[in-house]
Coordinates of C-alpha atoms in Angstrom, one line a residue:
M30 CA -44.9 13.9 25.1
L31 CA -43.4 17.0 23.4
G32 CA -46.1 17.7 21.0
A33 CA -48.5 17.7 24.1
G34 CA -46.4 19.9 25.9
A35 CA -45.7 22.1 22.6
A36 CA -49.5 22.0 21.8
G37 CA -50.4 23.2 26.1
L38 CA -47.8 26.6 25.9
A39 CA -49.4 27.2 22.2
W40 CA -52.8 27.1 23.5
G41 CA -51.5 29.2 26.9
R42 CA -49.4 31.3 24.7
R43 CA -53.4 32.1 22.8
A44 CA -55.1 32.2 26.3
V45 CA -52.7 34.7 27.5
T46 CA -52.9 37.3 24.9
Q47 CA -57.0 36.8 24.4
A48 CA -57.4 37.9 27.8
W49 CA -54.8 40.7 27.4
L50 CA -56.9 42.1 24.5
R51 CA -60.0 41.4 26.6
G52 CA -59.2 43.9 29.4
A53 CA -61.8 44.9 31.8
R54 CA -64.4 42.7 29.8
G55 CA -62.8 39.7 30.7
R56 CA -62.7 40.0 34.5
P57 CA -66.0 38.2 35.1
L58 CA -65.2 35.4 33.2
A59 CA -61.8 35.3 34.7
L60 CA -62.6 35.4 38.3
A61 CA -65.6 33.0 37.6
R62 CA -62.8 30.5 36.4
A63 CA -60.4 31.4 39.0
A64 CA -63.7 30.4 41.7
G65 CA -64.0 27.5 39.8
T66 CA -67.6 27.7 38.6
L67 CA -66.5 27.6 34.9
R68 CA -64.7 24.6 32.7
T69 CA -62.5 25.8 30.2
G70 CA -63.4 22.9 27.9
D71 CA -66.6 23.9 27.7
R72 CA -65.2 26.6 25.7
P73 CA -66.8 27.4 22.6
P74 CA -65.6 27.8 19.2
S75 CA -63.1 30.6 18.3
A76 CA -65.1 33.3 16.4
G77 CA -62.6 35.8 15.3
R78 CA -59.6 35.6 13.1
G79 CA -57.3 38.3 13.5
P80 CA -58.4 42.3 13.1
R81 CA -56.8 41.6 8.9
W82 CA -59.5 39.2 8.7
R83 CA -62.2 41.0 10.0
R84 CA -61.5 44.1 8.1
L85 CA -61.8 41.7 4.6
S86 CA -65.2 40.4 6.0
L87 CA -68.8 41.1 4.6
S88 CA -70.3 39.5 7.8
A89 CA -72.7 40.4 10.4
A90 CA -70.0 40.2 13.1
A91 CA -67.2 42.9 10.7
V92 CA -70.0 44.5 10.2
V93 CA -71.1 45.4 13.5
D94 CA -67.0 45.5 14.8
S95 CA -66.5 48.5 12.1
A96 CA -69.5 50.1 13.8
P97 CA -68.8 53.3 15.9
R98 CA -67.5 52.1 19.3
P99 CA -70.3 53.3 21.3
L100 CA -72.6 51.6 19.4
Q101 CA -71.0 48.4 18.7
P102 CA -72.6 47.1 22.5
Y103 CA -75.6 47.8 21.9
L104 CA -75.3 46.2 18.6
R105 CA -74.0 43.1 20.3
L106 CA -77.3 43.2 22.5
M107 CA -79.4 43.2 19.5
R108 CA -77.5 40.0 18.4
L109 CA -77.0 42.0 15.4
D110 CA -73.2 40.4 15.0
K111 CA -75.2 36.7 15.3
P112 CA -78.1 36.7 12.5
I113 CA -79.3 33.1 12.7
G114 CA -81.4 34.3 15.1
T115 CA -82.9 37.0 13.3
W116 CA -83.4 34.4 10.4
L117 CA -85.2 31.8 12.5
L118 CA -87.6 34.1 14.0
Y119 CA -88.2 35.6 10.0
L120 CA -88.7 32.1 8.5
P121 CA -91.9 30.6 9.9
C122 CA -93.4 34.6 8.5
T123 CA -92.1 34.0 5.4
W124 CA -94.1 30.2 5.3
S125 CA -97.7 32.2 6.1
I126 CA -97.4 35.1 4.0
G127 CA -96.3 32.6 1.2
L128 CA -99.3 30.1 1.7
A129 CA -101.4 33.3 2.0
A130 CA -100.6 34.2 -1.6
E131 CA -102.8 33.9 -4.0
P132 CA -102.5 30.7 -6.5
G133 CA -100.0 31.7 -9.2
C134 CA -98.4 34.8 -7.8
F135 CA -95.6 35.4 -5.4
P136 CA -95.8 36.3 -1.5
D137 CA -96.4 39.7 -1.0
W138 CA -92.9 41.6 -0.9
Y139 CA -93.8 44.4 1.4
V140 CA -95.0 42.0 3.8
L141 CA -91.9 40.3 4.0
S142 CA -90.2 43.3 4.3
L143 CA -92.2 44.8 6.9
F144 CA -91.9 41.0 8.9
G145 CA -88.1 40.9 8.0
T146 CA -87.5 44.5 9.5
G147 CA -90.2 43.3 12.8
A148 CA -88.0 40.0 12.9
V149 CA -85.0 42.2 13.7
L150 CA -86.2 44.8 16.1
M151 CA -88.5 42.5 18.1
R152 CA -85.2 40.0 18.2
G153 CA -83.3 42.6 19.3
A154 CA -86.0 43.2 22.0
G155 CA -86.2 39.9 22.8
C156 CA -82.2 39.6 23.6
T157 CA -82.1 42.7 25.5
I158 CA -84.9 41.2 27.5
N159 CA -83.3 38.1 27.9
D160 CA -79.5 39.6 29.1
M161 CA -81.6 42.0 31.8
W162 CA -83.2 39.1 33.4
D163 CA -79.9 36.5 32.7
Q164 CA -77.4 39.3 33.9
D165 CA -76.1 37.3 37.0
Y166 CA -76.2 34.0 34.9
D167 CA -74.6 35.1 32.0
K168 CA -71.5 36.1 34.2
K169 CA -71.2 32.5 35.1
V170 CA -71.0 30.9 31.9
I171 CA -68.0 30.9 29.2
R172 CA -70.6 31.5 26.2
T173 CA -72.2 34.2 27.8
A174 CA -70.0 36.0 29.9
N175 CA -68.8 38.9 27.5
R176 CA -72.2 40.3 26.7
P177 CA -72.7 43.4 27.3
I178 CA -74.8 43.8 30.2
A179 CA -73.0 40.9 32.0
A180 CA -69.6 42.6 31.2
G181 CA -70.6 46.1 32.3
D182 CA -70.7 47.4 29.1
I183 CA -73.9 49.0 29.2
S184 CA -76.0 49.7 32.4
T185 CA -79.6 47.8 33.2
F186 CA -81.2 51.4 33.2
Q187 CA -79.4 52.3 29.5
S188 CA -80.7 48.6 28.1
F189 CA -84.3 49.5 29.4
I190 CA -84.1 52.5 27.7
F191 CA -82.9 51.1 24.6
L192 CA -85.4 48.6 25.0
G193 CA -88.0 51.1 24.7
G194 CA -86.8 52.1 21.6
Q195 CA -86.8 49.0 19.7
L196 CA -90.5 48.1 21.1
T197 CA -91.6 51.7 20.0
L198 CA -90.0 50.9 16.5
A199 CA -91.3 47.2 16.5
L200 CA -95.0 48.9 17.1
G201 CA -94.7 51.1 14.1
V202 CA -94.4 48.2 12.0
L203 CA -97.2 46.3 13.5
L204 CA -99.6 49.5 13.0
C205 CA -98.6 49.0 9.2
L206 CA -100.8 45.9 9.5
N207 CA -104.7 45.5 9.4
Y208 CA -106.1 45.8 13.1
Y209 CA -106.5 41.9 13.2
S210 CA -102.9 41.4 12.7
I211 CA -102.5 44.5 15.5
V212 CA -104.1 42.9 18.4
L213 CA -102.5 39.6 17.8
G214 CA -99.3 40.7 17.6
A215 CA -99.5 43.0 20.5
A216 CA -100.7 39.7 22.1
S217 CA -97.3 38.0 21.5
L218 CA -95.3 40.4 24.0
L219 CA -96.2 38.7 26.9
L220 CA -94.7 35.4 25.9
V221 CA -91.6 37.6 24.8
I222 CA -91.3 38.7 28.3
T223 CA -92.2 35.8 30.3
Y224 CA -89.7 33.2 28.0
P225 CA -86.5 34.3 29.6
L226 CA -87.8 33.0 33.0
M227 CA -88.7 29.6 32.2
K228 CA -85.8 28.3 32.1
R229 CA -85.4 28.7 36.3
I230 CA -89.0 26.7 36.6
T231 CA -89.0 24.1 34.0
Y232 CA -86.6 21.7 32.2
W233 CA -89.1 22.7 28.8
P234 CA -88.1 26.7 28.4
Q235 CA -87.6 25.6 24.0
L236 CA -91.2 24.7 24.4
A237 CA -91.7 28.5 25.6
L238 CA -89.2 29.0 22.9
G239 CA -91.6 27.6 20.3
F240 CA -94.6 29.6 21.3
T241 CA -92.5 32.7 21.0
F242 CA -90.3 32.3 17.9
N243 CA -93.4 31.0 16.0
W244 CA -96.0 33.8 16.6
G245 CA -95.6 34.7 12.9
A246 CA -97.1 31.6 11.8
L247 CA -100.2 32.7 12.6
L248 CA -99.3 36.6 12.0
G249 CA -98.2 36.2 8.4
W250 CA -101.3 34.3 7.4
S251 CA -103.4 37.2 9.3
A252 CA -101.9 40.4 8.0
I253 CA -102.6 38.8 4.1
K254 CA -105.9 37.5 4.9
G255 CA -107.3 39.5 8.2
S256 CA -107.8 36.7 10.1
C257 CA -106.4 33.3 11.1
D258 CA -107.6 30.1 9.3
P259 CA -107.1 27.2 12.4
Y260 CA -107.0 24.5 9.5
V261 CA -103.7 26.2 8.2
C262 CA -101.8 28.4 10.8
L263 CA -102.5 25.9 13.9
P264 CA -100.8 22.6 11.9
L265 CA -98.1 25.6 10.5
Y266 CA -97.9 27.0 14.3
F267 CA -97.1 23.5 15.4
S268 CA -94.5 22.3 12.9
G269 CA -92.7 25.4 13.7
I270 CA -92.9 24.6 17.4
M271 CA -91.7 21.2 16.9
W272 CA -88.4 22.7 14.8
T273 CA -87.8 24.9 17.3
L274 CA -87.4 22.1 19.8
I275 CA -85.3 20.3 17.6
Y276 CA -82.9 23.5 16.9
D277 CA -83.2 25.1 20.2
T278 CA -82.2 21.6 22.0
I279 CA -79.1 21.4 19.9
Y280 CA -78.2 24.8 21.1
A281 CA -79.0 24.4 24.7
H282 CA -76.0 21.3 24.6
Q283 CA -73.6 24.0 23.7
D284 CA -74.0 24.9 27.7
K285 CA -75.2 21.8 29.6
K286 CA -72.4 21.5 31.8
D287 CA -72.8 25.2 32.8
D288 CA -76.7 25.4 33.1
A289 CA -76.4 22.5 35.4
L290 CA -73.6 24.3 37.7
V291 CA -75.7 27.8 37.7
G292 CA -79.3 26.0 38.4
V293 CA -80.6 26.4 34.4
K294 CA -83.0 24.3 33.3
S295 CA -83.4 23.5 29.5
T296 CA -84.6 20.3 27.7
A297 CA -80.9 19.3 26.6
L298 CA -80.6 18.4 30.5
R299 CA -83.8 16.8 30.6
F300 CA -83.1 14.5 27.3
R301 CA -79.1 14.1 28.1
E302 CA -78.4 10.8 26.0
N303 CA -81.8 9.9 24.7
T304 CA -81.9 13.6 22.6
K305 CA -81.4 12.1 19.3
Q306 CA -84.4 9.9 19.9
W307 CA -86.6 12.9 20.9
L308 CA -85.4 15.3 18.3
S309 CA -86.1 12.2 15.8
G310 CA -89.3 12.5 17.3
F311 CA -89.9 16.2 16.7
S312 CA -88.5 15.8 13.4
V313 CA -92.0 13.5 12.3
A314 CA -94.2 15.9 13.9
M315 CA -93.1 18.9 12.2
L316 CA -93.2 17.0 8.9
S317 CA -97.0 15.2 9.6
A318 CA -97.8 19.0 10.3
L319 CA -96.6 20.7 7.4
S320 CA -98.1 17.9 5.6
L321 CA -101.5 18.7 7.0
V322 CA -100.8 22.7 6.0
G323 CA -100.0 21.4 2.3
V324 CA -103.1 19.3 1.8
N325 CA -105.0 21.8 3.7
T326 CA -104.1 24.4 1.1
G327 CA -103.9 22.6 -1.4
Q328 CA -100.3 22.3 -2.2
T329 CA -98.2 20.9 -5.3
L330 CA -95.1 18.9 -6.1
P331 CA -92.4 21.4 -5.5
Y332 CA -93.7 21.6 -2.0
Y333 CA -93.7 17.8 -1.0
T334 CA -90.2 17.7 -2.9
A335 CA -89.1 20.6 -0.1
L336 CA -90.5 18.6 2.6
A337 CA -89.2 15.5 1.4
A338 CA -85.4 17.7 1.2
V339 CA -86.2 19.0 4.7
G340 CA -86.9 15.2 6.0
A341 CA -83.3 14.6 4.1
H342 CA -81.6 17.5 5.8
L343 CA -83.7 16.6 9.0
T344 CA -82.3 12.9 9.4
H345 CA -78.6 14.2 8.4
Q346 CA -78.1 16.6 11.0
I347 CA -79.9 14.2 14.0
F348 CA -78.2 11.4 12.5
T349 CA -74.7 13.1 12.7
L350 CA -75.3 15.4 15.9
D351 CA -72.1 15.5 18.0
I352 CA -73.9 16.5 21.4
H353 CA -70.8 16.5 23.9
R354 CA -68.9 18.6 21.1
P355 CA -70.1 22.5 21.3
E356 CA -68.9 23.2 17.6
D357 CA -70.7 20.6 16.0
C358 CA -73.8 21.6 18.2
W359 CA -73.4 25.4 16.6
D360 CA -72.8 24.2 13.3
K361 CA -75.8 21.8 13.5
F362 CA -77.6 24.8 15.2
A363 CA -76.8 27.2 12.9
S364 CA -77.9 25.0 9.6
N365 CA -81.9 24.9 10.7
R366 CA -81.7 28.6 8.5
T367 CA -81.6 26.1 5.2
I368 CA -84.4 23.9 6.5
G369 CA -86.5 27.2 6.7
L370 CA -85.5 28.6 3.2
I371 CA -86.5 25.2 1.8
V372 CA -90.0 25.1 3.4
F373 CA -90.3 28.6 2.2
L374 CA -88.9 28.0 -1.6
G375 CA -91.2 24.9 -1.3
I376 CA -94.0 27.1 -0.7
V377 CA -93.8 29.2 -3.3
L378 CA -92.7 27.4 -6.1
G379 CA -95.4 25.0 -4.8
N380 CA -97.8 28.3 -5.3
L381 CA -96.6 29.2 -8.7
W382 CA -97.4 25.2 -9.8
K383 CA -101.1 25.6 -8.5
E384 CA -101.1 27.8 -11.6
K385 CA -100.1 25.9 -14.0
K386 CA -101.7 23.0 -12.8
T387 CA -105.0 25.3 -13.0
N388 CA -104.5 26.3 -16.2
E389 CA -103.8 22.8 -17.8
T390 CA -107.5 21.4 -15.9
K391 CA -109.4 24.7 -17.4
K392 CA -108.0 23.7 -21.2
N393 CA -108.6 20.0 -20.5
I394 CA -112.9 21.3 -19.5
D395 CA -112.6 23.2 -22.5
S396 CA -111.9 20.5 -25.1
R397 CA -114.0 18.4 -22.9
I398 CA -116.9 21.0 -23.6
E399 CA -116.1 21.3 -27.4
N400 CA -116.3 17.7 -27.8

């Protein structure tokens, strides 16, 4: 009894302190709680450990916090303080670029750097569009109430101007590619603009995100080869979509109670307690498509070893997932960067192994001819 009272007192003291520190930015959240539209039980894990920790940290959030104050809302609007989304957008590009490399060669580092820059800019543009569409919803959800537009740190007009700047820079990156890739890349803009609307009309907005986030699986190959090979690009694109359905369904479970209250749809609300069965099916489909990609590109042992590691990671991720704990959902969601990196490493090593295998084959042929 005393322990529970002490814990409640400590939580109350922390809540008051955080509310005081937030000042005006916390008002929409406080008003929503007072109106009964939010529940404190849905609160995501605390992201900070105090000013001293932030000064010593080299994390993306700490870098944003150390930026000039007028820039901070714009950097947060781009989600530069949460780079996991940029990674998940960038990694399918790296898979495609790696697969397009010549046998025995590393991926083209220049193209990788271009796509990395493009991923930062387009993810920022996508988040800006999303927050412009969703600002009224964001005010009603605990996890999103302090986003810059919802909190009033940036006006809709300012965000629109900022969006134009990001898209202009992204266009500059796109123009560094071949004509086929320029047209293909420009075609993705329709997906970027319409994705945020999907949560209003369908329980499958994660599928729309999959089509959007994995466009780089097509674009990376064409940037190297000059066009898309459907036998490689389509199964690679499909595998990325299945991967997005996995990690973004997990992500959506963080907000499912608030989403139900405000009328936003998601696969988390569609699958409910059957989530793990659906995620298992998506995992099988993802691995099957990646295996087909390996067959069609003549991949070697390191690639299939990486796929086995990915399968083990997904199995553990899904088996241990607690869809009722937002903290665990976030941890599982963020761990998908590791999956993407494992696939990329398998592609690179598998491609280098091709040269070794080719050389051994040539030696065997030469020895037979001599004999």
